[in-house]
Short mmCIF file of N, CA and C in Angstrom, two decimals:
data_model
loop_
_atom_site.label_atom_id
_atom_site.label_comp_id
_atom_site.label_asym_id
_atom_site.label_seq_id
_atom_site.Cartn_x
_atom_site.Cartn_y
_atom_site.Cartn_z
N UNK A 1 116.20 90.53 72.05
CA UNK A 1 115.77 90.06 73.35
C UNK A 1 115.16 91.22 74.14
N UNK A 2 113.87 91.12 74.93
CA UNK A 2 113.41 91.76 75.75
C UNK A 2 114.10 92.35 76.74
N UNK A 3 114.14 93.45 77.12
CA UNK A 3 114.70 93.77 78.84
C UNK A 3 113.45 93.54 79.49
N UNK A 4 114.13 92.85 81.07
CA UNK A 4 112.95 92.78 81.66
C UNK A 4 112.09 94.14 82.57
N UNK A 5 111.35 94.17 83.12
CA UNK A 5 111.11 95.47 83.38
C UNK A 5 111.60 95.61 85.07
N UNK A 6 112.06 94.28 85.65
CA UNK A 6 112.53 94.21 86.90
C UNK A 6 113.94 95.43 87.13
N UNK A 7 114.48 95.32 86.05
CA UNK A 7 115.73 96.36 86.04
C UNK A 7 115.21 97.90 86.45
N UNK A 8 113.80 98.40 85.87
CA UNK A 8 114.00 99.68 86.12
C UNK A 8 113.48 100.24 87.70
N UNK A 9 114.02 101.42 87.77
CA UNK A 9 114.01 101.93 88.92
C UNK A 9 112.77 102.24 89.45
N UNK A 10 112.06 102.72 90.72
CA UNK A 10 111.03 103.06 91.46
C UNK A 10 110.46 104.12 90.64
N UNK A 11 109.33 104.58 90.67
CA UNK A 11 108.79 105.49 89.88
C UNK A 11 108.76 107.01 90.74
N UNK A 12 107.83 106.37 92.45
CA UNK A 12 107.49 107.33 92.96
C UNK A 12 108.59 107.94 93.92
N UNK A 13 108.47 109.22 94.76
CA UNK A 13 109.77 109.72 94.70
C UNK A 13 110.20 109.33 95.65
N UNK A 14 109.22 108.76 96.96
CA UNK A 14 109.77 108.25 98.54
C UNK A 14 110.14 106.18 98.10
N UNK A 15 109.93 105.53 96.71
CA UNK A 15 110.30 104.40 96.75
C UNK A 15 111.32 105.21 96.29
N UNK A 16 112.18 105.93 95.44
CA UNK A 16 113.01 105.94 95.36
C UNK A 16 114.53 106.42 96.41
N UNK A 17 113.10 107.48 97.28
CA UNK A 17 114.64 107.15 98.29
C UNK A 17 114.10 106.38 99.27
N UNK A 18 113.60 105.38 99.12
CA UNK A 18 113.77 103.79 99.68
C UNK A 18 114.50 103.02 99.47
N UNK A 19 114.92 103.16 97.89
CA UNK A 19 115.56 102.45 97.28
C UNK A 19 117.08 102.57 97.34
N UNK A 20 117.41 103.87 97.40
CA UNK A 20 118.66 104.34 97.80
C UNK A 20 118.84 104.61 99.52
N UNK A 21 117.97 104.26 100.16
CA UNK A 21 118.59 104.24 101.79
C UNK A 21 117.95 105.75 102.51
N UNK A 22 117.35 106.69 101.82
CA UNK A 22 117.12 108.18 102.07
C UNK A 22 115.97 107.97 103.06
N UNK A 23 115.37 107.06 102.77
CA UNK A 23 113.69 106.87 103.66
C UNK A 23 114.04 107.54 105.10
N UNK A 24 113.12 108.72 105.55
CA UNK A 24 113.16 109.33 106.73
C UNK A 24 112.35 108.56 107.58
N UNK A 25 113.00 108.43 109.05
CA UNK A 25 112.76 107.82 109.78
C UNK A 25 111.33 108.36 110.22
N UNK A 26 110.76 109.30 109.82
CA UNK A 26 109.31 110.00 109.74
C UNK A 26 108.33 109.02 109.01
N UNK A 27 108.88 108.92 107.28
CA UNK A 27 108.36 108.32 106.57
C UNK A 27 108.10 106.85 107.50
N UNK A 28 108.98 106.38 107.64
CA UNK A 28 108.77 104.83 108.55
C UNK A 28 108.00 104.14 108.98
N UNK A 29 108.27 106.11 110.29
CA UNK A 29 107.03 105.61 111.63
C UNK A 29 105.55 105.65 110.61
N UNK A 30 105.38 106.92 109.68
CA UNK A 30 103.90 107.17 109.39
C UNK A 30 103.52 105.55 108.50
N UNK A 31 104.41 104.95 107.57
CA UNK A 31 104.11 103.70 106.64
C UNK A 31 103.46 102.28 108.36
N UNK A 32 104.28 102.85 109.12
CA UNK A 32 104.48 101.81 110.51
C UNK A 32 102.68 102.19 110.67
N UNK A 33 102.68 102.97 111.26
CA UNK A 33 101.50 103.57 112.02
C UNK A 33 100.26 103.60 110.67
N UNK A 34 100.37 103.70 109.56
CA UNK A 34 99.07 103.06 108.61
C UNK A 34 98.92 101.69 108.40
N UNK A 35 100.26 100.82 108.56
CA UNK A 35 99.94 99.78 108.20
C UNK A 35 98.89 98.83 109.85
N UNK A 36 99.28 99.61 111.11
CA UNK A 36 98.89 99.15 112.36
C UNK A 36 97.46 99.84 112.20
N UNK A 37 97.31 100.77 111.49
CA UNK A 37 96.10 100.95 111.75
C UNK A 37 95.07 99.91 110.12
N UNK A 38 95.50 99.93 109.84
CA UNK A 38 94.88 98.81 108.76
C UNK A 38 94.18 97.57 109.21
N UNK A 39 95.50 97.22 109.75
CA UNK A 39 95.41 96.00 110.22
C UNK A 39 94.23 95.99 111.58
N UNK A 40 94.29 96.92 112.71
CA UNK A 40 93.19 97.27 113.65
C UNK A 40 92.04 97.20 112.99
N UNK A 41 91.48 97.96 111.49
CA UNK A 41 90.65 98.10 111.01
C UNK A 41 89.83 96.46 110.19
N UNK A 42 90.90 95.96 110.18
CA UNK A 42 90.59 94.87 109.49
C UNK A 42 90.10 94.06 110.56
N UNK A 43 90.51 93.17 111.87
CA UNK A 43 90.65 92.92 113.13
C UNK A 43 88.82 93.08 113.17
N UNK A 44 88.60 94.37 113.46
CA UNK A 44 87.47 94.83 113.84
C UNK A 44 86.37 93.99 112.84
N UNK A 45 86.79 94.80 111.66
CA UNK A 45 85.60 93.88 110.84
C UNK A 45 85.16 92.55 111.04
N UNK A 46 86.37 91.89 110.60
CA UNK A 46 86.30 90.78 110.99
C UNK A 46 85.29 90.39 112.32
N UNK A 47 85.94 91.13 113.70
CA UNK A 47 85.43 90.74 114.90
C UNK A 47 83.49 91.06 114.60
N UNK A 48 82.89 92.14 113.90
CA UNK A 48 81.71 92.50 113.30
C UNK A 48 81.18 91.64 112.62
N UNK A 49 81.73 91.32 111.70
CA UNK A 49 80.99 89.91 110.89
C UNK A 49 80.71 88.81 111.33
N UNK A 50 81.93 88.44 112.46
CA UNK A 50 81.61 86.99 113.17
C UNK A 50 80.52 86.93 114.03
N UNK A 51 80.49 88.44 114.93
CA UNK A 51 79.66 88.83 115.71
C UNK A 51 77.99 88.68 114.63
N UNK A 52 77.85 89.62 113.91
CA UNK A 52 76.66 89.06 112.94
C UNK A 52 76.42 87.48 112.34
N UNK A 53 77.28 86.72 112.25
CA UNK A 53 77.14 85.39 112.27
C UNK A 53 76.61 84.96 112.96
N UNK A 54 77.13 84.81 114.21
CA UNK A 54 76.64 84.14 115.11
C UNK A 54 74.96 84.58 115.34
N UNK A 55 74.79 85.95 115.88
CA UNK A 55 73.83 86.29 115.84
C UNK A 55 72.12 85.74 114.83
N UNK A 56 72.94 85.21 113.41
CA UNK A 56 71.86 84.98 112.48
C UNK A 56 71.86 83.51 113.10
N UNK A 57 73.04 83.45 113.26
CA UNK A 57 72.44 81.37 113.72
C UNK A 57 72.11 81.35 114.78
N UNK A 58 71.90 82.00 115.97
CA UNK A 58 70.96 81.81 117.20
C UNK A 58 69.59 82.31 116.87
N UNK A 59 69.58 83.05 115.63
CA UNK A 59 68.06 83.90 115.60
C UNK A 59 67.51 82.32 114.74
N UNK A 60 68.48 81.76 113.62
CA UNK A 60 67.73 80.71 113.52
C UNK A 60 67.72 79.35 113.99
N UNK A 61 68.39 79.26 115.00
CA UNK A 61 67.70 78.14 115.82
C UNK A 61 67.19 78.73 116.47
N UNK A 62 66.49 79.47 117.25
CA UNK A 62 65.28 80.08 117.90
C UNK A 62 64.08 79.79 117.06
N UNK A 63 64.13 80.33 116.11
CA UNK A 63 63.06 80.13 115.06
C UNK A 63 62.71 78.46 114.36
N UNK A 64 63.61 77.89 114.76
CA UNK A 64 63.31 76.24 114.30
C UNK A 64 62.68 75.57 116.03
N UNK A 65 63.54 76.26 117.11
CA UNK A 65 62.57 75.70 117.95
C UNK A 65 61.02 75.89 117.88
N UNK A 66 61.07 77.19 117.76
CA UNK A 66 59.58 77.82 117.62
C UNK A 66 58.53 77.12 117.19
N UNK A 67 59.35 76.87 116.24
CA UNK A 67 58.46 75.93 114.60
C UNK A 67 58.22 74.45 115.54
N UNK A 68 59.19 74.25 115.64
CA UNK A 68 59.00 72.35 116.26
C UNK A 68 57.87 72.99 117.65
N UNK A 69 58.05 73.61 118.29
CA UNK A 69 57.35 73.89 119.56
C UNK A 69 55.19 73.74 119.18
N UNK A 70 55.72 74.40 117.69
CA UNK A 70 54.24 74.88 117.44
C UNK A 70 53.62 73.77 117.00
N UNK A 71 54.19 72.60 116.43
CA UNK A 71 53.76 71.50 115.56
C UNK A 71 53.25 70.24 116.30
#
């Protein structure tokens, strides 16, 4: 029978003292403070892309009035 591989331990050295309770309250804040900044970063994009969305669909209904205007 296989062992599963769920049994073995953390590889790297801060999951392992995660794993055992050691995690410095340093480590924490800095995992805290990348994951908030991720997430800000993501936020933004997002808010950029929608912003360029919109933008292409007013440029083309402008351009379909145009068209009907000219015809």
């Amino acid at each position: 029978m296989k062992k599963s591989n769920t049994d073995s331990p953390p590889k790297s050295p801060r999951k392992k003292r995660k794993a055992s309770g050691e995690e410095k309250q340093s480590e924490k804040q800095e995992n805290t403070n990348e994951k908030d900044h991720q997430q800000a970063r993501r936020k933004e994009y997002r808010r950029e892309r929608k912003m360029i969305a919109t933008q292409s669909e007013r440029r083309q209904r402008q351009k379909c009035q145009r068209q009907k205007r000219g015809l």
